[in-house]
Amino acid sequence: MSQYDLIVIGAGAAGSAAAYHAADRGLKVLLLEQFEFDHGKGSSHGASRIIRFSYNREIYVRMAALAFSGWRSLEEVSGQTLMHRTGGINFGPRGEPHFEAMIDGLAAQQIPFELMDAKEGAKRFPQFRFDNDFEVLYQADAALLEASKCVLTHLRLAEQSGASLIQNAAVTSVSASESSVTVIASGSTYSADRLIVAAGAWSNHVLRHLNLQLPLQPVRCQENYFEFEHLQAYEMGSFPVFIAHLLSDYGYPYMPYGLPSVNGSGVKLSLHGGPPINPESPDRTADQALVSTMMAFAARYLTSPVIKLLSSRACLYTMTPDEDFIIDYHPEYHNVVIGACCSGHAFKFSNLIGGFLVDMATEQLPKFDLDPFTLDRFSLPDSR
Ligand SMILES: Cc1cc2nc3c(=O)[nH]c(=O)nc-3n(C[C@H](O)[C@H](O)[C@H](O)COP(=O)(O)OP(=O)(O)OC[C@H]3O[C@@H](n4cnc5c(N)ncnc54)[C@H](O)[C@@H]3O)c2cc1C
């Protein structure tokens, strides 16, 4: 049986970052991933993710400051460009509560931003068409992260620092005592002093072996990439990332958002949420009604005609009831740390959270108050 300091389950954004930080700190690390690295069945693959300060909760504004510098450090260490400053806009009807809270959050943390009315917004960002009663917030630091490249960079650097990375190794059994964990994956048994569970939508499949079930709900979301007639105006370098604060009054069950085309990927237009899904379901075919919804969104709020859909594919968010993350120790085993980096907005923080998970696994105090992410905010069922 192979013996490690730390085993990480899951090579998504969180697990890959944790493996990197742990190996970088000199731990003997094993990372196990049930599918191939950078597979498309979870939440961390693809061309792009938004990183932004514009949150309606101060904690995330503060975390974003640390996350931006974490990605910059990773770029320096790896020699790779991972983050592209695009600027970001949020728009919606004046007085929308989420929007107003975001303005307060940015102001409280002294993050610079510009607020403008619809007319000024359309002048500054001619790619958009805003309703007269909209307000538009521009935050110049918002950026796009090349998602798959970030995950693969973490993995590559982890391996260079001596981590063992095994793909197509589904963990089917986990047992723990106060000082050790034993994991079985693809018929092999591995042991370590500590464990980090970063299994995304499958977290409860793993944690049931340790008598724990979290209030997580995987939901089906969909990435849609479109080709626009005025292509250049919607490419990275010209087009900001954006979030539209438009919900049921405008016919959207979840907020629409978008990102520029990256290396010919097409402009990404999606909704921030979706209906419940079983992560084991093999069906990842696109919902055509959702494609039509996003085309109608483009026709109403973007000025260039859409030429065609380039690609569309279902993928997963894993939601907590309050949409905050779960970063905590297992209630019974202090050497097991859980990173459920979920609710459709954790990618930007994954480099940072990976470091927190390793801090916790090695009994160091993370340099950030993680109280909002602890398990005791939920009443958990006794799953024994
Ligand atoms: C379409 C889309 C757009 C998004 N946009 C943004 C955005 O703009 N900005 C942002 O910050 N966030 C965004 N997010 C959210 C963000 O990408 C996720 O929160 C984050 O990637 C989750 O990472 P994770 O590592 O927790 O989970 P995952 O990526 O699901 O990784 C978990 C991994 O664990 C593996 N695993 C599970 N069980 C086992 C097992 N038993 N044995 C071995 N391996 C196992 C899985 O195969 C998987 O690879 C978006 C998500 C999606 C899907």
GROMACS .gro file of N, CA and C in nm, residues 105-227:
model
  369
  105GLY      N    1  -2.095   4.712  -0.169
  105GLY     CA    2  -1.981   4.624  -0.140
  105GLY      C    3  -1.852   4.677  -0.201
  106LEU      N    4  -1.861   4.724  -0.324
  106LEU     CA    5  -1.742   4.777  -0.391
  106LEU      C    6  -1.695   4.904  -0.321
  107ALA      N    7  -1.791   4.991  -0.287
  107ALA     CA    8  -1.755   5.117  -0.223
  107ALA      C    9  -1.690   5.090  -0.087
  108ALA      N   10  -1.747   4.994  -0.012
  108ALA     CA   11  -1.693   4.966   0.121
  108ALA      C   12  -1.549   4.918   0.114
  109GLN      N   13  -1.515   4.847   0.010
  109GLN     CA   14  -1.378   4.794  -0.004
  109GLN      C   15  -1.290   4.886  -0.090
  110GLN      N   16  -1.342   5.003  -0.122
  110GLN     CA   17  -1.269   5.103  -0.200
  110GLN      C   18  -1.216   5.047  -0.332
  111ILE      N   19  -1.299   4.965  -0.394
  111ILE     CA   20  -1.267   4.916  -0.529
  111ILE      C   21  -1.323   5.019  -0.628
  112PRO      N   22  -1.240   5.073  -0.715
  112PRO     CA   23  -1.291   5.176  -0.806
  112PRO      C   24  -1.390   5.118  -0.909
  113PHE      N   25  -1.495   5.193  -0.936
  113PHE     CA   26  -1.591   5.152  -1.040
  113PHE      C   27  -1.657   5.276  -1.097
  114GLU      N   28  -1.720   5.261  -1.211
  114GLU     CA   29  -1.793   5.372  -1.272
  114GLU      C   30  -1.939   5.331  -1.286
  115LEU      N   31  -2.026   5.425  -1.251
  115LEU     CA   32  -2.169   5.399  -1.262
  115LEU      C   33  -2.226   5.495  -1.365
  116MET      N   34  -2.304   5.445  -1.458
  116MET     CA   35  -2.355   5.535  -1.563
  116MET      C   36  -2.499   5.497  -1.600
  117ASP      N   37  -2.568   5.590  -1.664
  117ASP     CA   38  -2.704   5.559  -1.707
  117ASP      C   39  -2.699   5.486  -1.842
  118ALA      N   40  -2.816   5.448  -1.891
  118ALA     CA   41  -2.823   5.366  -2.012
  118ALA      C   42  -2.761   5.436  -2.133
  119LYS      N   43  -2.784   5.568  -2.142
  119LYS     CA   44  -2.736   5.641  -2.258
  119LYS      C   45  -2.582   5.645  -2.260
  120GLU      N   46  -2.525   5.679  -2.144
  120GLU     CA   47  -2.379   5.683  -2.133
  120GLU      C   48  -2.320   5.542  -2.153
  121GLY      N   49  -2.390   5.441  -2.094
  121GLY     CA   50  -2.345   5.302  -2.107
  121GLY      C   51  -2.337   5.259  -2.253
  122ALA      N   52  -2.440   5.295  -2.329
  122ALA     CA   53  -2.444   5.254  -2.471
  122ALA      C   54  -2.334   5.326  -2.551
  123LYS      N   55  -2.303   5.450  -2.506
  123LYS     CA   56  -2.195   5.524  -2.575
  123LYS      C   57  -2.060   5.457  -2.547
  124ARG      N   58  -2.040   5.421  -2.421
  124ARG     CA   59  -1.911   5.360  -2.382
  124ARG      C   60  -1.897   5.217  -2.435
  125PHE      N   61  -2.009   5.145  -2.439
  125PHE     CA   62  -2.005   5.003  -2.478
  125PHE      C   63  -2.104   4.980  -2.591
  126PRO      N   64  -2.065   5.018  -2.712
  126PRO     CA   65  -2.160   5.014  -2.823
  126PRO      C   66  -2.203   4.872  -2.862
  127GLN      N   67  -2.141   4.772  -2.802
  127GLN     CA   68  -2.185   4.634  -2.829
  127GLN      C   69  -2.317   4.601  -2.760
  128PHE      N   70  -2.359   4.691  -2.666
  128PHE     CA   71  -2.480   4.664  -2.587
  128PHE      C   72  -2.592   4.760  -2.623
  129ARG      N   73  -2.714   4.712  -2.600
  129ARG     CA   74  -2.833   4.796  -2.612
  129ARG      C   75  -2.904   4.788  -2.476
  130PHE      N   76  -2.908   4.900  -2.402
  130PHE     CA   77  -2.965   4.899  -2.267
  130PHE      C   78  -3.104   4.963  -2.268
  131ASP      N   79  -3.195   4.909  -2.186
  131ASP     CA   80  -3.325   4.975  -2.168
  131ASP      C   81  -3.302   5.110  -2.099
  132ASN      N   82  -3.393   5.204  -2.121
  132ASN     CA   83  -3.375   5.341  -2.069
  132ASN      C   84  -3.360   5.346  -1.917
  133ASP      N   85  -3.426   5.255  -1.846
  133ASP     CA   86  -3.420   5.263  -1.699
  133ASP      C   87  -3.305   5.180  -1.640
  134PHE      N   88  -3.215   5.131  -1.723
  134PHE     CA   89  -3.103   5.052  -1.672
  134PHE      C   90  -2.994   5.142  -1.618
  135GLU      N   91  -2.922   5.090  -1.518
  135GLU     CA   92  -2.794   5.151  -1.483
  135GLU      C   93  -2.684   5.051  -1.516
  136VAL      N   94  -2.568   5.106  -1.543
  136VAL     CA   95  -2.455   5.023  -1.592
  136VAL      C   96  -2.336   5.051  -1.502
  137LEU      N   97  -2.280   4.943  -1.448
  137LEU     CA   98  -2.160   4.957  -1.364
  137LEU      C   99  -2.042   4.897  -1.438
  138TYR      N  100  -1.935   4.975  -1.447
  138TYR     CA  101  -1.814   4.924  -1.512
  138TYR      C  102  -1.703   4.912  -1.408
  139GLN      N  103  -1.640   4.796  -1.403
  139GLN     CA  104  -1.527   4.775  -1.312
  139GLN      C  105  -1.410   4.727  -1.399
  140ALA      N  106  -1.307   4.809  -1.403
  140ALA     CA  107  -1.201   4.788  -1.503
  140ALA      C  108  -1.114   4.665  -1.477
  141ASP      N  109  -1.110   4.616  -1.353
  141ASP     CA  110  -1.019   4.504  -1.322
  141ASP      C  111  -1.076   4.368  -1.359
  142ALA      N  112  -1.206   4.360  -1.383
  142ALA     CA  113  -1.267   4.229  -1.410
  142ALA      C  114  -1.192   4.162  -1.526
  143ALA      N  115  -1.186   4.031  -1.520
  143ALA     CA  116  -1.100   3.960  -1.615
  143ALA      C  117  -1.159   3.823  -1.649
  144LEU      N  118  -1.096   3.764  -1.746
  144LEU     CA  119  -1.136   3.631  -1.791
  144LEU      C  120  -1.021   3.535  -1.757
  145LEU      N  121  -1.055   3.424  -1.696
  145LEU     CA  122  -0.956   3.319  -1.670
  145LEU      C  123  -0.974   3.208  -1.772
  146GLU      N  124  -0.865   3.163  -1.829
  146GLU     CA  125  -0.873   3.049  -1.922
  146GLU      C  126  -0.884   2.922  -1.836
  147ALA      N  127  -1.007   2.874  -1.823
  147ALA     CA  128  -1.039   2.776  -1.719
  147ALA      C  129  -0.956   2.647  -1.730
  148SER      N  130  -0.965   2.580  -1.842
  148SER     CA  131  -0.893   2.452  -1.854
  148SER      C  132  -0.743   2.473  -1.837
  149LYS      N  133  -0.693   2.584  -1.892
  149LYS     CA  134  -0.550   2.611  -1.882
  149LYS      C  135  -0.508   2.632  -1.735
  150CYS      N  136  -0.596   2.695  -1.656
  150CYS     CA  137  -0.566   2.716  -1.514
  150CYS      C  138  -0.555   2.580  -1.442
  151VAL      N  139  -0.653   2.493  -1.468
  151VAL     CA  140  -0.654   2.362  -1.401
  151VAL      C  141  -0.530   2.282  -1.443
  152LEU      N  142  -0.502   2.282  -1.572
  152LEU     CA  143  -0.389   2.202  -1.622
  152LEU      C  144  -0.256   2.259  -1.573
  153THR      N  145  -0.251   2.391  -1.556
  153THR     CA  146  -0.128   2.452  -1.503
  153THR      C  147  -0.105   2.410  -1.358
  154HIS      N  148  -0.212   2.414  -1.279
  154HIS     CA  149  -0.198   2.367  -1.140
  154HIS      C  150  -0.149   2.222  -1.138
  155LEU      N  151  -0.207   2.139  -1.225
  155LEU     CA  152  -0.169   1.997  -1.225
  155LEU      C  153  -0.024   1.980  -1.267
  156ARG      N  154   0.014   2.053  -1.371
  156ARG     CA  155   0.152   2.038  -1.421
  156ARG      C  156   0.254   2.079  -1.313
  157LEU      N  157   0.226   2.192  -1.248
  157LEU     CA  158   0.320   2.239  -1.146
  157LEU      C  159   0.320   2.146  -1.024
  158ALA      N  160   0.203   2.091  -0.992
  158ALA     CA  161   0.197   1.995  -0.880
  158ALA      C  162   0.287   1.876  -0.911
  159GLU      N  163   0.274   1.828  -1.033
  159GLU     CA  164   0.355   1.711  -1.073
  159GLU      C  165   0.504   1.745  -1.071
  160GLN      N  166   0.536   1.865  -1.120
  160GLN     CA  167   0.678   1.906  -1.119
  160GLN      C  168   0.734   1.913  -0.978
  161SER      N  169   0.646   1.941  -0.881
  161SER     CA  170   0.692   1.947  -0.741
  161SER      C  171   0.682   1.811  -0.673
  162GLY      N  172   0.656   1.708  -0.751
  162GLY     CA  173   0.663   1.572  -0.697
  162GLY      C  174   0.531   1.505  -0.667
  163ALA      N  175   0.418   1.572  -0.694
  163ALA     CA  176   0.288   1.508  -0.666
  163ALA      C  177   0.265   1.392  -0.763
  164SER      N  178   0.198   1.288  -0.714
  164SER     CA  179   0.154   1.179  -0.802
  164SER      C  180   0.011   1.209  -0.843
  165LEU      N  181  -0.012   1.213  -0.973
  165LEU     CA  182  -0.147   1.245  -1.024
  165LEU      C  183  -0.198   1.124  -1.100
  166ILE      N  184  -0.314   1.074  -1.062
  166ILE     CA  185  -0.367   0.956  -1.133
  166ILE      C  186  -0.506   0.988  -1.186
  167GLN      N  187  -0.523   0.976  -1.318
  167GLN     CA  188  -0.655   0.998  -1.376
  167GLN      C  189  -0.725   0.864  -1.398
  168ASN      N  190  -0.852   0.868  -1.432
  168ASN     CA  191  -0.934   0.748  -1.447
  168ASN      C  192  -0.923   0.658  -1.323
  169ALA      N  193  -0.922   0.720  -1.208
  169ALA     CA  194  -0.909   0.647  -1.082
  169ALA      C  195  -1.022   0.691  -0.988
  170ALA      N  196  -1.137   0.628  -1.005
  170ALA     CA  197  -1.254   0.666  -0.923
  170ALA      C  198  -1.238   0.610  -0.782
  171VAL      N  199  -1.252   0.697  -0.685
  171VAL     CA  200  -1.244   0.653  -0.545
  171VAL      C  201  -1.375   0.584  -0.510
  172THR      N  202  -1.365   0.460  -0.467
  172THR     CA  203  -1.487   0.383  -0.437
  172THR      C  204  -1.498   0.349  -0.289
  173SER      N  205  -1.395   0.379  -0.214
  173SER     CA  206  -1.403   0.353  -0.070
  173SER      C  207  -1.310   0.450   0.003
  174VAL      N  208  -1.358   0.503   0.115
  174VAL     CA  209  -1.275   0.591   0.198
  174VAL      C  210  -1.301   0.552   0.342
  175SER      N  211  -1.194   0.534   0.417
  175SER     CA  212  -1.211   0.516   0.562
  175SER      C  213  -1.111   0.606   0.632
  176ALA      N  214  -1.146   0.646   0.752
  176ALA     CA  215  -1.059   0.741   0.823
  176ALA      C  216  -1.052   0.707   0.971
  177SER      N  217  -0.937   0.739   1.029
  177SER     CA  218  -0.924   0.741   1.175
  177SER      C  219  -0.870   0.881   1.207
  178GLU      N  220  -0.840   0.906   1.335
  178GLU     CA  221  -0.796   1.041   1.370
  178GLU      C  222  -0.664   1.078   1.304
  179SER      N  223  -0.583   0.978   1.270
  179SER     CA  224  -0.449   1.011   1.221
  179SER      C  225  -0.420   0.957   1.081
  180SER      N  226  -0.514   0.887   1.021
  180SER     CA  227  -0.485   0.837   0.885
  180SER      C  228  -0.615   0.818   0.806
  181VAL      N  229  -0.595   0.813   0.674
  181VAL     CA  230  -0.708   0.782   0.585
  181VAL      C  231  -0.663   0.674   0.488
  182THR      N  232  -0.759   0.592   0.448
  182THR     CA  233  -0.730   0.489   0.347
  182THR      C  234  -0.835   0.502   0.238
  183VAL      N  235  -0.786   0.499   0.116
  183VAL     CA  236  -0.872   0.524   0.001
  183VAL      C  237  -0.851   0.412  -0.099
  184ILE      N  238  -0.960   0.363  -0.158
  184ILE     CA  239  -0.946   0.265  -0.266
  184ILE      C  240  -0.994   0.329  -0.395
  185ALA      N  241  -0.910   0.320  -0.498
  185ALA     CA  242  -0.947   0.376  -0.629
  185ALA      C  243  -0.899   0.280  -0.736
  186SER      N  244  -0.991   0.243  -0.823
  186SER     CA  245  -0.961   0.149  -0.931
  186SER      C  246  -0.884   0.027  -0.880
  187GLY      N  247  -0.926  -0.026  -0.769
  187GLY     CA  248  -0.870  -0.151  -0.717
  187GLY      C  249  -0.741  -0.133  -0.639
  188SER      N  250  -0.683  -0.014  -0.636
  188SER     CA  251  -0.559   0.007  -0.559
  188SER      C  252  -0.591   0.077  -0.428
  189THR      N  253  -0.512   0.046  -0.326
  189THR     CA  254  -0.534   0.106  -0.194
  189THR      C  255  -0.423   0.206  -0.164
  190TYR      N  256  -0.463   0.322  -0.116
  190TYR     CA  257  -0.367   0.428  -0.084
  190TYR      C  258  -0.396   0.477   0.057
  191SER      N  259  -0.289   0.517   0.124
  191SER     CA  260  -0.306   0.564   0.261
  191SER      C  261  -0.234   0.698   0.278
  192ALA      N  262  -0.286   0.779   0.367
  192ALA     CA  263  -0.223   0.910   0.391
  192ALA      C  264  -0.258   0.956   0.531
  193ASP      N  265  -0.186   1.061   0.575
  193ASP     CA  266  -0.220   1.119   0.706
  193ASP      C  267  -0.348   1.200   0.695
  194ARG      N  268  -0.366   1.263   0.577
  194ARG     CA  269  -0.477   1.360   0.564
  194ARG      C  270  -0.543   1.344   0.428
  195LEU      N  271  -0.665   1.397   0.422
  195LEU     CA  272  -0.742   1.387   0.298
  195LEU      C  273  -0.810   1.520   0.268
  196ILE      N  274  -0.808   1.560   0.142
  196ILE     CA  275  -0.891   1.673   0.098
  196ILE      C  276  -0.993   1.618  -0.001
  197VAL      N  277  -1.120   1.641   0.026
  197VAL     CA  278  -1.226   1.598  -0.065
  197VAL      C  279  -1.270   1.721  -0.146
  198ALA      N  280  -1.239   1.718  -0.275
  198ALA     CA  281  -1.276   1.829  -0.364
  198ALA      C  282  -1.347   1.768  -0.484
  199ALA      N  283  -1.457   1.700  -0.455
  199ALA     CA  284  -1.521   1.613  -0.554
  199ALA      C  285  -1.642   1.676  -0.622
  200GLY      N  286  -1.659   1.808  -0.607
  200GLY     CA  287  -1.764   1.880  -0.681
  200GLY      C  288  -1.901   1.818  -0.661
  201ALA      N  289  -1.969   1.795  -0.772
  201ALA     CA  290  -2.106   1.743  -0.768
  201ALA      C  291  -2.114   1.602  -0.709
  202TRP      N  292  -1.999   1.537  -0.700
  202TRP     CA  293  -1.995   1.399  -0.649
  202TRP      C  294  -1.954   1.396  -0.502
  203SER      N  295  -1.947   1.510  -0.438
  203SER     CA  296  -1.897   1.516  -0.299
  203SER      C  297  -1.971   1.417  -0.209
  204ASN      N  298  -2.103   1.413  -0.222
  204ASN     CA  299  -2.178   1.324  -0.131
  204ASN      C  300  -2.154   1.176  -0.160
  205HIS      N  301  -2.120   1.144  -0.287
  205HIS     CA  302  -2.085   1.004  -0.317
  205HIS      C  303  -1.960   0.964  -0.240
  206VAL      N  304  -1.868   1.056  -0.228
  206VAL     CA  305  -1.742   1.027  -0.157
  206VAL      C  306  -1.767   1.031  -0.006
  207LEU      N  307  -1.839   1.133   0.038
  207LEU     CA  308  -1.853   1.155   0.182
  207LEU      C  309  -1.944   1.055   0.251
  208ARG      N  310  -2.026   0.987   0.172
  208ARG     CA  311  -2.114   0.888   0.237
  208ARG      C  312  -2.029   0.777   0.301
  209HIS      N  313  -1.907   0.756   0.248
  209HIS     CA  314  -1.817   0.656   0.310
  209HIS      C  315  -1.772   0.703   0.448
  210LEU      N  316  -1.782   0.834   0.472
  210LEU     CA  317  -1.741   0.890   0.601
  210LEU      C  318  -1.864   0.942   0.677
  211ASN      N  319  -1.978   0.881   0.649
  211ASN     CA  320  -2.104   0.910   0.720
  211ASN      C  321  -2.141   1.057   0.719
  212LEU      N  322  -2.121   1.121   0.607
  212LEU     CA  323  -2.156   1.263   0.600
  212LEU      C  324  -2.226   1.292   0.468
  213GLN      N  325  -2.334   1.367   0.475
  213GLN     CA  326  -2.404   1.413   0.356
  213GLN      C  327  -2.425   1.563   0.366
  214LEU      N  328  -2.387   1.634   0.261
  214LEU     CA  329  -2.396   1.780   0.260
  214LEU      C  330  -2.520   1.824   0.182
  215PRO      N  331  -2.571   1.943   0.215
  215PRO     CA  332  -2.688   1.993   0.139
  215PRO      C  333  -2.645   2.051   0.004
  216LEU      N  334  -2.608   1.963  -0.086
  216LEU     CA  335  -2.561   2.004  -0.218
  216LEU      C  336  -2.662   1.960  -0.325
  217GLN      N  337  -2.690   2.045  -0.417
  217GLN     CA  338  -2.781   2.009  -0.527
  217GLN      C  339  -2.713   2.040  -0.661
  218PRO      N  340  -2.669   1.935  -0.732
  218PRO     CA  341  -2.617   1.961  -0.867
  218PRO      C  342  -2.730   2.009  -0.958
  219VAL      N  343  -2.702   2.110  -1.036
  219VAL     CA  344  -2.801   2.158  -1.133
  219VAL      C  345  -2.738   2.162  -1.271
  220ARG      N  346  -2.827   2.157  -1.370
  220ARG     CA  347  -2.782   2.152  -1.508
  220ARG      C  348  -2.774   2.293  -1.562
  221CYS      N  349  -2.655   2.336  -1.601
  221CYS     CA  350  -2.647   2.464  -1.670
  221CYS      C  351  -2.591   2.437  -1.810
  222GLN      N  352  -2.577   2.540  -1.886
  222GLN     CA  353  -2.543   2.516  -2.027
  222GLN      C  354  -2.453   2.627  -2.080
  223GLU      N  355  -2.344   2.587  -2.142
  223GLU     CA  356  -2.255   2.685  -2.206
  223GLU      C  357  -2.292   2.695  -2.354
  224ASN      N  358  -2.319   2.817  -2.400
  224ASN     CA  359  -2.357   2.837  -2.541
  224ASN      C  360  -2.258   2.936  -2.603
  225TYR      N  361  -2.200   2.899  -2.714
  225TYR     CA  362  -2.102   2.986  -2.781
  225TYR      C  363  -2.157   3.028  -2.916
  226PHE      N  364  -2.158   3.158  -2.941
  226PHE     CA  365  -2.218   3.212  -3.064
  226PHE      C  366  -2.117   3.288  -3.148
  227GLU      N  367  -2.136   3.280  -3.279
  227GLU     CA  368  -2.058   3.365  -3.369
  227GLU      C  369  -2.140   3.490  -3.397
   0.00000   0.00000   0.00000
